[in-house]
C-alpha atoms as one frame of an Amber mdcrd trajectory, in Angstrom:
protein
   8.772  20.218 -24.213   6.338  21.418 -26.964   3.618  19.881 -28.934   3.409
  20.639 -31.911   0.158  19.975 -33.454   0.166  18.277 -37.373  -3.582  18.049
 -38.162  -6.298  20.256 -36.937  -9.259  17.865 -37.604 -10.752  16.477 -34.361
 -11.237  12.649 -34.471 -13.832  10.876 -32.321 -12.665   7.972 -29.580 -15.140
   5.475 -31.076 -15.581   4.804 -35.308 -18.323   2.465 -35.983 -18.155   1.530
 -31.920 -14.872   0.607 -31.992 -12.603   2.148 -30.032 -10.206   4.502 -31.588
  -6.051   3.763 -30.696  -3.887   6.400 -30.326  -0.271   5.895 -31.382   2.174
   8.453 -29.367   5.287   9.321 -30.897   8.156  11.004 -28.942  11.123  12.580
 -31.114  13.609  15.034 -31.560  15.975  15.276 -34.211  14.665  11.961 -35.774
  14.851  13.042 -39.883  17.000   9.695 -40.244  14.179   7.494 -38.631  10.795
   8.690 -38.696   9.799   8.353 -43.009  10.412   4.493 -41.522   8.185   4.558
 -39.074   5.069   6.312 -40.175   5.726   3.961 -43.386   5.450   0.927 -40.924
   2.432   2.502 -39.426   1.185   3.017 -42.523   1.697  -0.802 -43.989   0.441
  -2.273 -40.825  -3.093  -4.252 -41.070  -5.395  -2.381 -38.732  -7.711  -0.316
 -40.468  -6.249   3.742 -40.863  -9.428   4.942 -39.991  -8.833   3.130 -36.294
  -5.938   4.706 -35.400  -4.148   8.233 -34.449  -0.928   9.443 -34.500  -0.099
  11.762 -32.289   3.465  13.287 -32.751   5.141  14.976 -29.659   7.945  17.120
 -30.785  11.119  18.073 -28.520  12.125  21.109 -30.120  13.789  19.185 -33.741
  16.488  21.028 -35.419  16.675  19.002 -37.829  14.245  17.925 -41.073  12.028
  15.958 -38.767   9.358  18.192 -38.596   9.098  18.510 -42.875   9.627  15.121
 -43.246   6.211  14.528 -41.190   4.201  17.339 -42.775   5.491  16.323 -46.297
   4.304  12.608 -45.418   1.028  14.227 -43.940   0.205  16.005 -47.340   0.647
  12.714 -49.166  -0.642   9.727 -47.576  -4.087   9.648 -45.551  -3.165   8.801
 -41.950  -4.548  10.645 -38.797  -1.472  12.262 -37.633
């Protein structure tokens, strides 16, 4: 397995002393399905700023990988 890392800011556990949720998010060779998901993660009603994404990548051969960073580059999610 590899991680592959999407954001190199380092969030804090607590915001505002609420804990901070972390979302993990196994895939490989998921182009088809993942633009759904992070939209759904994106449209959901907790606050953005209480929540990570964390991605864990098992070696994608496919557009997965530039799906997610294109999606990182325009949208404002902690992935």
């Amino acid at each position: 397995y590899s991680i592959r890392s999407f954001s190199t800011q380092s969030e804090k556990l607590f915001k505002d002393n609420q804990l901070i949720i972390s979302v993990l998010i196994p895939i490989r060779n998921e182009a088809d399905n993942i633009l759904f998901l992070l939209n759904d993660l994106k449209t959901q009603s907790l606050d953005n700023q209480l929540f990570e994404i964390i991605v864990i990548d098992d070696h994608s051969d496919d557009l997965t990988c530039s799906i997610i960073e294109n999606f990182i580059n325009h949208n404002t999610l902690n992935i």
